XYZ file of C-alpha atoms in Angstrom:
616
model
C 22.979 -17.553 9.733
C 24.570 -13.612 8.182
C 23.297 -10.830 8.682
C 24.296 -7.237 6.877
C 24.090 -4.406 8.301
C 22.678 -1.804 5.888
C 24.776 0.890 4.875
C 23.939 4.275 5.516
C 23.452 5.538 1.929
C 20.811 2.456 1.446
C 18.821 3.230 4.582
C 18.627 6.644 3.674
C 17.244 6.028 0.296
C 14.624 3.903 2.015
C 13.677 6.489 4.152
C 12.905 9.162 1.478
C 11.429 6.353 -1.116
C 8.556 5.986 2.390
C 8.263 9.499 3.190
C 8.221 10.835 -0.141
C 11.620 12.620 -0.194
C 13.340 12.068 -3.820
C 12.806 14.231 -6.049
C 15.159 16.773 -7.549
C 14.986 20.617 -5.337
C 16.629 22.408 -7.999
C 19.128 23.037 -6.002
C 17.108 24.562 -3.228
C 19.375 25.430 0.383
C 17.514 24.308 3.153
C 19.362 25.594 5.040
C 19.822 29.534 3.501
C 16.035 29.544 3.633
C 15.096 28.198 7.119
C 16.220 27.285 10.786
C 16.468 23.946 12.414
C 15.442 23.625 15.779
C 15.467 20.372 17.582
C 13.276 18.899 20.740
C 11.668 16.460 22.832
C 8.313 16.903 23.857
C 6.989 15.631 26.617
C 3.708 13.469 26.070
C 1.024 13.311 28.903
C 2.814 9.920 30.187
C 6.155 11.710 30.246
C 7.544 9.554 27.480
C 10.047 12.356 25.257
C 9.497 12.349 21.433
C 11.823 13.261 19.272
C 10.587 16.168 16.959
C 12.853 17.835 14.818
C 11.150 21.688 13.621
C 12.291 24.037 10.675
C 11.067 27.621 10.713
C 11.387 29.959 7.493
C 14.240 32.619 8.233
C 11.893 35.229 7.277
C 9.881 36.269 9.763
C 8.128 39.305 8.521
C 4.343 36.799 8.177
C 3.329 33.852 10.256
C 2.990 30.478 8.683
C 0.790 27.385 9.304
C 2.688 24.444 10.901
C 3.390 20.885 8.704
C 3.818 18.198 10.665
C 5.162 14.200 9.587
C 5.198 11.422 12.234
C 6.972 8.258 11.066
C 8.987 5.349 12.503
C 11.527 6.014 9.886
C 13.443 8.521 11.256
C 13.102 12.443 11.255
C 17.202 12.607 10.637
C 19.502 13.686 9.828
C 20.095 14.144 13.683
C 21.642 17.298 14.503
C 21.452 21.373 14.912
C 23.839 22.104 11.630
C 22.100 18.402 9.572
C 19.875 19.584 7.134
C 17.254 17.867 5.019
C 17.863 18.073 1.332
C 14.244 19.327 1.016
C 11.336 19.312 3.423
C 7.543 19.148 3.533
C 5.161 17.874 1.084
C 6.742 18.398 -1.973
C 9.082 21.616 -3.476
C 6.774 24.007 -4.031
C 5.624 24.015 -0.178
C 8.844 24.228 0.475
C 9.988 26.863 -1.065
C 7.024 29.195 -0.568
C 7.157 28.847 3.345
C 5.687 26.712 5.885
C 7.096 25.691 9.540
C 7.921 21.564 8.921
C 8.075 19.003 11.562
C 9.180 16.087 11.490
C 8.659 13.533 14.415
C 10.033 10.394 16.023
C 7.186 7.901 17.072
C 7.497 6.720 19.870
C 9.380 3.794 20.651
C 11.559 4.637 17.739
C 14.741 6.563 16.599
C 15.730 9.134 19.238
C 12.131 9.078 21.119
C 11.444 7.260 23.935
C 8.781 4.229 24.977
C 7.884 1.441 23.315
C 6.966 0.673 19.446
C 3.912 -1.147 18.712
C 3.423 -1.660 14.943
C 0.021 -0.737 14.479
C -0.948 0.381 17.861
C -4.465 -0.016 18.938
C -5.951 2.992 19.159
C -8.357 3.481 22.508
C -11.080 6.137 22.645
C -12.199 7.891 25.358
C -8.826 7.729 27.451
C -8.429 8.163 30.880
C -5.374 9.770 32.303
C -2.213 9.028 31.075
C -3.733 6.417 28.658
C -1.639 7.213 25.100
C -2.407 6.053 21.767
C -0.646 7.904 18.916
C -4.100 9.824 18.677
C -2.843 11.955 22.131
C 0.989 12.227 21.192
C -0.355 13.921 17.421
C -2.211 15.933 19.836
C 0.324 16.821 22.771
C 2.874 16.888 20.070
C 0.318 19.868 18.318
C -0.275 21.419 21.871
C 3.384 21.849 22.364
C 3.591 23.672 18.838
C 1.162 26.110 18.435
C 2.035 26.928 22.465
C 6.042 27.347 22.024
C 7.067 27.527 18.262
C 7.396 31.305 17.117
C 5.561 32.748 14.558
C 2.866 30.343 13.364
C -0.376 31.175 12.717
C -2.015 28.928 15.070
C -2.347 26.691 11.839
C -1.482 22.606 11.629
C -1.125 20.293 8.553
C -0.321 16.574 8.679
C 0.455 14.831 5.567
C 2.199 11.347 5.152
C 2.491 8.285 2.836
C 3.189 4.600 3.639
C 3.273 3.866 7.517
C 3.301 8.276 8.434
C 0.378 7.532 5.786
C -1.600 5.901 8.963
C -0.259 8.435 11.562
C -1.692 10.959 9.459
C -4.715 9.483 9.628
C -4.639 8.415 12.985
C -4.351 12.120 13.561
C -7.585 12.685 12.380
C -8.831 10.447 15.512
C -9.320 13.301 18.910
C -7.826 15.925 16.908
C -6.725 18.915 18.839
C -8.671 22.323 17.065
C -5.876 23.541 16.297
C -6.007 20.765 13.436
C -7.485 22.423 9.776
C -6.138 19.789 7.018
C -4.882 16.148 6.512
C -3.350 14.509 4.039
C -3.234 10.603 4.382
C -1.095 9.255 1.576
C -0.750 5.435 0.782
C -1.653 5.317 4.573
C -2.267 1.655 5.856
C -6.125 1.148 6.867
C -5.522 -2.390 8.225
C -2.362 -4.744 8.665
C -4.725 -7.739 7.684
C -5.529 -6.504 3.662
C -2.659 -4.266 3.270
C 1.583 -4.728 3.256
C 1.658 -8.350 5.136
C -1.735 -9.627 4.685
C -3.874 -10.308 1.190
C -7.261 -11.333 2.323
C -5.441 -13.874 4.967
C -2.365 -14.750 2.503
C 0.896 -13.996 3.018
C 3.018 -11.499 1.467
C 6.439 -13.587 1.543
C 7.728 -10.823 -0.682
C 8.237 -8.467 2.228
C 9.356 -11.177 4.681
C 12.711 -9.250 4.552
C 10.732 -6.090 6.030
C 10.033 -7.911 9.136
C 13.515 -6.467 10.022
C 12.481 -2.841 9.607
C 9.442 -3.604 12.376
C 10.607 -6.582 14.392
C 13.145 -6.212 16.499
C 13.227 -3.509 19.395
C 15.436 -0.679 21.098
C 16.039 0.219 24.704
C 17.259 3.115 24.294
C 17.106 6.713 22.189
C 19.656 5.649 18.841
C 20.921 7.836 15.854
C 21.818 4.919 14.006
C 19.645 1.333 12.788
C 19.410 -1.105 15.527
C 18.359 -3.708 13.394
C 19.479 -5.713 10.853
C 18.061 -7.126 7.057
C 19.335 -10.524 6.455
C 21.637 -11.420 4.141
C 20.784 -13.849 1.555
C 22.573 -15.869 -0.394
C 20.773 -16.001 -3.479
C 19.935 -13.661 -6.233
C 16.381 -15.763 -7.186
C 13.812 -14.897 -4.642
C 11.907 -17.666 -6.566
C 14.116 -20.292 -6.064
C 15.807 -18.790 -2.769
C 12.030 -19.056 -1.002
C 11.204 -22.740 -3.570
C 14.479 -24.201 -1.637
C 13.403 -22.960 1.893
C 10.468 -24.228 2.138
C 7.520 -24.179 4.520
C 7.949 -20.257 6.475
C 9.009 -22.294 9.477
C 12.416 -23.027 7.875
C 12.535 -19.167 8.127
C 12.378 -18.862 11.930
C 16.714 -19.730 11.302
C 16.460 -16.147 9.968
C 14.506 -14.430 12.773
C 14.828 -15.023 16.540
C 11.894 -14.705 19.663
C 13.943 -10.736 19.707
C 12.197 -10.289 16.573
C 8.841 -9.508 17.935
C 6.559 -8.956 14.891
C 7.201 -12.242 13.226
C 6.387 -13.753 16.817
C 3.169 -11.803 16.319
C 2.807 -13.083 12.699
C 3.180 -16.308 13.434
C 0.760 -16.333 16.228
C -1.559 -14.700 14.812
C -2.490 -15.964 11.431
C -6.520 -15.464 11.443
C -8.245 -12.073 11.586
C -8.279 -11.990 15.857
C -8.365 -9.754 18.062
C -4.534 -8.923 17.812
C -5.214 -7.750 13.876
C -9.308 -6.013 14.578
C -7.881 -3.700 17.007
C -5.283 -2.464 14.768
C -7.212 -1.574 11.909
C -7.761 2.497 12.530
C -10.742 2.841 9.080
C -13.132 1.485 11.723
C -12.665 4.378 13.839
C -13.454 7.073 11.086
C -16.507 8.762 12.233
C -16.875 12.395 12.695
C -13.644 13.848 11.504
C -13.398 17.338 11.547
C -10.238 18.711 10.115
C -10.473 18.369 5.938
C -9.235 15.596 4.399
C -6.900 14.606 0.830
C -6.573 10.927 0.705
C -4.451 10.067 -1.886
C -2.980 6.780 -3.312
C -1.421 5.320 -6.576
C -3.575 2.733 -8.679
C -0.808 -0.189 -8.851
C 0.609 0.711 -5.218
C 1.759 -3.078 -4.544
C 1.727 -2.248 -0.754
C -1.326 0.022 0.062
C -4.159 -0.095 -2.291
C -6.767 -1.361 0.263
C -6.015 1.573 3.497
C -6.540 4.425 0.607
C -9.413 3.618 -0.327
C -11.518 2.107 2.291
C -10.227 5.524 4.174
C -11.671 7.985 1.790
C -15.072 6.275 1.676
C -15.440 5.136 5.470
C -14.339 9.054 5.738
C -17.385 10.180 3.733
C -20.092 7.673 5.085
C -19.583 8.764 8.477
C -18.556 11.932 8.648
C -19.560 15.596 7.006
C -16.069 17.153 6.531
C -14.287 18.145 3.250
C -13.379 14.733 2.410
C -11.475 14.567 -1.165
C -9.342 11.975 -3.084
C -6.747 11.833 -5.633
C -5.712 8.337 -7.268
C -3.667 8.641 -10.613
C -0.901 6.027 -12.439
C 1.588 6.039 -9.562
C 3.492 3.038 -7.584
C 3.518 3.110 -4.221
C 4.855 7.208 -3.505
C 5.430 8.147 -7.395
C 3.772 11.328 -6.618
C 6.245 12.445 -3.930
C 8.884 12.164 -6.652
C 9.899 14.256 -9.456
C 9.787 12.071 -12.763
C 9.903 13.481 -15.892
C 8.578 9.927 -17.483
C 5.608 8.254 -15.360
C 5.940 4.939 -16.166
C 5.037 2.130 -14.267
C 7.188 -1.131 -15.483
C 6.776 -0.777 -19.177
C 3.502 0.935 -19.271
C 4.323 4.817 -20.075
C 1.673 7.288 -18.491
C 2.791 10.789 -19.002
C 4.941 13.197 -18.525
C 5.652 15.294 -15.102
C 2.379 13.922 -13.794
C 3.636 14.191 -10.518
C 4.934 17.538 -10.214
C 1.206 18.560 -11.939
C -0.379 17.313 -8.527
C 2.715 18.880 -6.321
C 1.494 22.431 -7.172
C -1.525 22.179 -8.317
C -3.667 19.101 -5.855
C -1.820 18.789 -2.819
C -0.364 22.299 -2.385
C -3.885 24.194 -3.247
C -5.832 21.631 -0.560
C -3.129 22.770 2.170
C -3.063 26.424 1.455
C -6.984 27.147 1.279
C -7.045 25.087 5.185
C -3.622 26.369 6.399
C -3.279 30.157 4.571
C -6.308 30.359 3.221
C -10.281 31.146 3.740
C -10.403 27.688 4.870
C -14.463 27.391 3.822
C -13.918 24.365 1.637
C -14.153 25.931 -1.819
C -10.776 24.620 -3.326
C -11.700 24.578 -6.913
C -10.739 20.995 -6.685
C -13.050 17.790 -7.275
C -13.993 15.713 -5.190
C -12.913 12.778 -6.953
C -9.501 13.077 -9.506
C -8.575 9.432 -10.685
C -6.514 8.858 -13.480
C -8.155 6.405 -16.638
C -4.686 4.193 -16.852
C -6.367 2.584 -19.996
C -6.690 6.271 -21.887
C -4.474 8.112 -20.393
C -5.715 10.811 -18.696
C -7.185 12.763 -15.966
C -10.975 12.473 -14.437
C -13.026 14.297 -11.690
C -16.235 12.859 -10.063
C -18.955 14.120 -7.899
C -18.629 10.769 -5.865
C -17.092 6.967 -5.914
C -18.028 5.238 -7.785
C -18.701 7.509 -10.187
C -23.078 7.977 -10.764
C -23.805 7.155 -14.312
C -22.234 3.183 -13.748
C -23.524 0.359 -14.155
C -23.068 -3.552 -13.169
C -22.286 -5.697 -15.994
C -21.774 -9.365 -15.090
C -19.005 -11.415 -17.126
C -19.017 -15.462 -17.067
C -15.778 -17.514 -17.145
C -17.463 -19.618 -19.413
C -16.787 -22.696 -21.860
C -14.103 -22.474 -23.995
C -11.945 -20.457 -22.007
C -14.570 -17.041 -22.956
C -15.358 -14.311 -20.860
C -18.692 -14.245 -21.857
C -22.343 -12.683 -20.995
C -23.503 -15.481 -20.742
C -23.400 -18.439 -18.109
C -21.082 -21.338 -19.504
C -22.073 -25.158 -18.449
C -18.912 -27.391 -16.834
C -16.143 -26.637 -15.620
C -12.353 -26.142 -16.312
C -9.230 -27.927 -14.244
C -5.718 -26.938 -13.342
C -3.347 -29.378 -11.500
C -1.502 -26.845 -8.464
C 1.631 -27.963 -7.426
C 3.865 -26.663 -4.270
C 6.828 -27.760 -5.956
C 6.558 -25.402 -9.320
C 4.675 -22.467 -8.098
C 3.356 -19.796 -10.660
C 5.865 -16.400 -10.324
C 4.764 -13.203 -9.877
C 6.845 -11.885 -12.338
C 8.657 -13.090 -14.600
C 12.298 -11.237 -13.951
C 14.598 -13.196 -11.757
C 15.835 -11.051 -9.183
C 16.211 -10.613 -5.706
C 13.920 -7.217 -4.485
C 13.439 -5.858 -1.359
C 9.792 -5.232 -1.730
C 7.849 -5.832 -5.068
C 6.577 -2.667 -7.572
C 6.691 -3.304 -11.344
C 4.288 -6.557 -10.990
C 1.408 -4.575 -10.653
C 1.427 -3.771 -13.989
C 3.804 -6.321 -15.920
C 3.116 -8.419 -18.775
C 1.322 -11.793 -17.929
C 2.023 -13.977 -21.370
C 4.004 -16.197 -19.339
C 1.899 -17.088 -16.851
C -1.289 -17.659 -19.229
C 0.626 -19.680 -21.120
C 1.180 -22.212 -18.401
C -1.532 -25.056 -17.614
C -2.005 -24.149 -13.721
C -3.284 -20.606 -14.723
C -6.483 -20.448 -16.779
C -7.383 -17.809 -19.351
C -11.165 -16.289 -20.125
C -10.598 -13.632 -22.499
C -13.609 -11.049 -24.070
C -13.549 -11.302 -28.520
C -11.373 -7.758 -29.550
C -13.951 -4.825 -28.594
C -15.759 -3.406 -30.535
C -15.652 -0.134 -28.482
C -14.576 1.077 -25.733
C -15.228 -0.300 -22.332
C -14.437 2.386 -19.004
C -14.749 0.279 -15.791
C -15.345 2.606 -12.387
C -15.259 0.972 -9.246
C -14.505 -2.279 -7.618
C -14.140 -5.652 -8.758
C -16.055 -8.203 -7.295
C -15.136 -12.567 -8.928
C -17.961 -14.913 -7.340
C -15.617 -18.262 -8.409
C -17.974 -22.078 -8.041
C -14.398 -23.815 -7.078
C -13.891 -27.285 -6.106
C -10.645 -29.238 -5.185
C -9.762 -32.133 -4.177
C -7.514 -31.378 -1.519
C -9.352 -29.113 1.917
C -7.435 -25.773 1.710
C -5.823 -23.773 -1.597
C -5.687 -20.029 -1.914
C -7.482 -18.673 -5.523
C -5.714 -15.353 -7.298
C -8.016 -12.945 -9.800
C -6.583 -11.156 -12.271
C -8.226 -8.662 -14.384
C -6.167 -8.269 -18.028
C -5.825 -5.856 -20.651
C -4.260 -7.593 -23.942
C -3.001 -5.086 -26.481
C -3.890 -4.877 -30.029
C -0.514 -6.541 -32.493
C 0.040 -2.614 -33.554
C 1.054 -1.081 -29.703
C 4.210 0.313 -30.095
C 7.345 -0.414 -27.682
C 7.783 2.640 -25.962
C 11.925 3.584 -23.908
C 10.750 1.964 -20.707
C 9.369 -1.519 -22.822
C 11.995 -4.437 -21.669
C 14.253 -5.603 -23.886
C 12.622 -9.687 -24.529
C 8.814 -7.847 -25.066
C 7.116 -6.194 -27.140
C 4.084 -3.928 -26.346
C 2.340 -5.773 -29.197
C 0.039 -8.364 -27.130
C 0.746 -7.280 -24.115
C -1.236 -8.639 -21.505
C -1.480 -5.523 -18.885
C -2.135 -6.415 -15.476
C -4.079 -3.986 -14.467
C -5.632 -5.576 -11.296
C -5.048 -8.639 -9.483
C -5.835 -10.008 -5.366
C -5.855 -13.063 -3.990
C -8.278 -15.137 -1.138
C -6.876 -18.122 1.509
C -9.754 -20.289 0.199
C -9.658 -21.160 4.338
C -11.520 -17.262 4.575
C -13.766 -17.529 2.166
C -16.807 -17.016 4.960
C -15.168 -15.771 7.920
C -11.274 -14.103 8.592
C -11.379 -14.878 11.968
C -12.406 -18.562 11.568
C -10.532 -21.051 9.220
C -12.325 -23.724 7.602
C -10.978 -26.669 5.525
C -12.691 -27.013 2.367
C -14.769 -30.443 1.233
C -12.556 -32.340 -1.233
C -14.258 -32.939 -4.839
C -17.224 -30.376 -3.123
C -18.417 -27.169 -5.443
C -18.077 -24.137 -3.038
C -18.524 -20.338 -3.515
C -15.298 -18.223 -3.213
C -15.924 -14.498 -3.254
C -12.729 -12.330 -3.603
C -13.399 -8.416 -3.858
C -10.469 -6.505 -6.066
C -10.096 -3.142 -5.337
C -11.060 0.205 -7.606
C -10.122 1.006 -10.815
C -10.242 3.612 -13.417
C -9.199 2.077 -16.586
C -10.614 1.619 -20.470
C -10.370 -1.333 -22.112
C -9.561 0.840 -25.552
C -11.607 -0.499 -29.233
C -9.677 -3.041 -30.391
C -8.296 -4.251 -26.782
C -9.686 -7.083 -24.893
C -10.591 -8.011 -21.317
C -8.660 -11.412 -20.185
C -9.522 -12.797 -16.715
C -7.116 -15.102 -15.031
C -7.271 -17.619 -12.433
C -4.527 -19.458 -10.601
C -4.048 -20.952 -7.311
C 0.073 -20.146 -6.246
C 1.803 -16.762 -6.817
C 4.661 -17.420 -5.915
C 6.595 -15.714 -3.989
C 4.824 -12.907 -3.418
C 2.125 -14.973 -1.115
C 3.118 -17.636 0.300
C 2.855 -21.215 -0.625
C -1.016 -22.475 0.548
C -0.085 -26.677 1.767
C -3.545 -27.564 -0.221
C -3.796 -29.480 2.875
C -5.299 -27.803 6.588
C -3.500 -26.912 9.029
C -4.585 -24.498 11.814
C -1.459 -22.643 11.258
C 0.378 -22.294 7.963
C 3.330 -20.742 9.734
C 3.717 -23.713 11.233
C 2.742 -26.521 8.335
C 5.700 -29.329 7.527
C 7.173 -30.317 4.719
C 4.719 -33.537 4.089
C 1.895 -30.970 4.650
C 2.461 -29.597 0.794
C 1.089 -31.807 -1.651
C -0.372 -31.294 -5.136
C -3.983 -30.753 -5.464
C -6.711 -30.379 -8.904
C -8.566 -27.225 -8.738
C -11.705 -27.134 -10.631
C -13.379 -23.498 -11.715
C -17.110 -23.976 -12.722
C -18.088 -22.232 -16.114
C -21.207 -20.198 -13.988
C -17.918 -18.067 -12.532
C -18.777 -14.781 -12.496
C -16.837 -11.302 -12.956
C -18.613 -8.064 -11.562
C -17.912 -4.935 -12.496
C -19.217 -1.252 -12.906
C -18.920 0.111 -16.025
C -19.209 3.248 -17.073
C -22.105 5.031 -19.646
């Protein structure tokens, strides 16, 4: 077994990516305009959390506090060491705010024991703590001890820091006025490491980041990433075989790997770590931000907004752009995901005209909710333009059903009979035709799907070329009617925009591709078949018996333009994005044996349906 300690530059780059600090700062010198203070703030149980405070040197006015709590480090450590950028974006940094970063409990320079997605404790007593109480205690200390503050606090974060931002809404401190959870984890059984019960094998290397505990405050990494003997992740994981063979890389000292293996179902362990079920009676103003092509956290932002909207009466808005994970915090001139270009300076416009406007209103302005920001700002990823709505999904939509009909047609009319394919665990369908080793996958979210549709183990259903624009807004529900010769199977559904033959290449188009007839993946999702009725109670399929499998795809806002086609692909492997299903029912796939993996024939009946909402 070989390991390599991740070098400082790569580690710092990863922190900046997940926290959203990777844009150019126009030569702005943070050290010239801010002072830096490092303190250890005692929580109610006595545990001290390391906290870094950047305060404007201009003390002629008072400032609000903007805080991010992170498991990814508040570094650089040392009073003379400064970040190149602070705050949610460069505009808020340059206009002046008190910016605070904190290492969460058990991470980096903070004391205590880390608990991945620590469970919320309602009605805490005495010295009981969770991330909500740690946030409350921190804010209480800050407003009482930081000089030159106006007493108002905002919290933001991207990815895992986005989860901590959401957490700040629970039992919120009175000084907390505005919160922006961004790419926020909502539930670890549906975000990041799982999708509908299927394990995201492509995130396996990240397990090192969350699974190794430390015993004391540290300023350098205490965990190690695996040095894999391959540059081809498809081949590496195929050669590795069953998940149990990966145990040689992560021993019992990796707590998270052990948790994943011991809790393959949506049991109490995972259920209590979900946060969206607690989002009620929220008081601070909220702006949820997400990327429509976020491979890590797409479930969380939609569920966070929708749950707050249903169960609270606070100011609550949503922003979704043509971004991958955290793109909105970067400064790219051209915004593209993989081969698909969406426009110029999209992220910078959001930072200046949306994010800064939201926080400034509630932290520096009237705070009466009259922000002039729309309830919903969402990018149409087909027309490549922003749209605003009063609700989500928009009110003026109507449901429509497409059937996976005969002759490979995506039809208004129900079909008869069925189509079948052979699913071989030894030759799984790749999720990407790129040959490389990635840390976490992102580009595939808009990848060309021609390579998959031309395989015999992928079924394709397609409309004729459209006579007019068709805009899908909201969730997509696949209502599959299936059968298998085995006793277990995964079901993958992909929504695809088939471009016309006159589509032009852009500078982002990969050299071996053409945008003519490009099959752009718009949305995709997997359902581990054993969880088709209950994520907590897996059940086998009865061989050759027609069975319902319903699969919710996350929301879209996409116009299929005139001349384009709407396509659905259905497959059973998606490797190594997700792990291989043995296709033989076993109690725990993490402990499956080589002999459990069997080639099976899967059948899709032509009365299977795709339900969508079409904007009128």
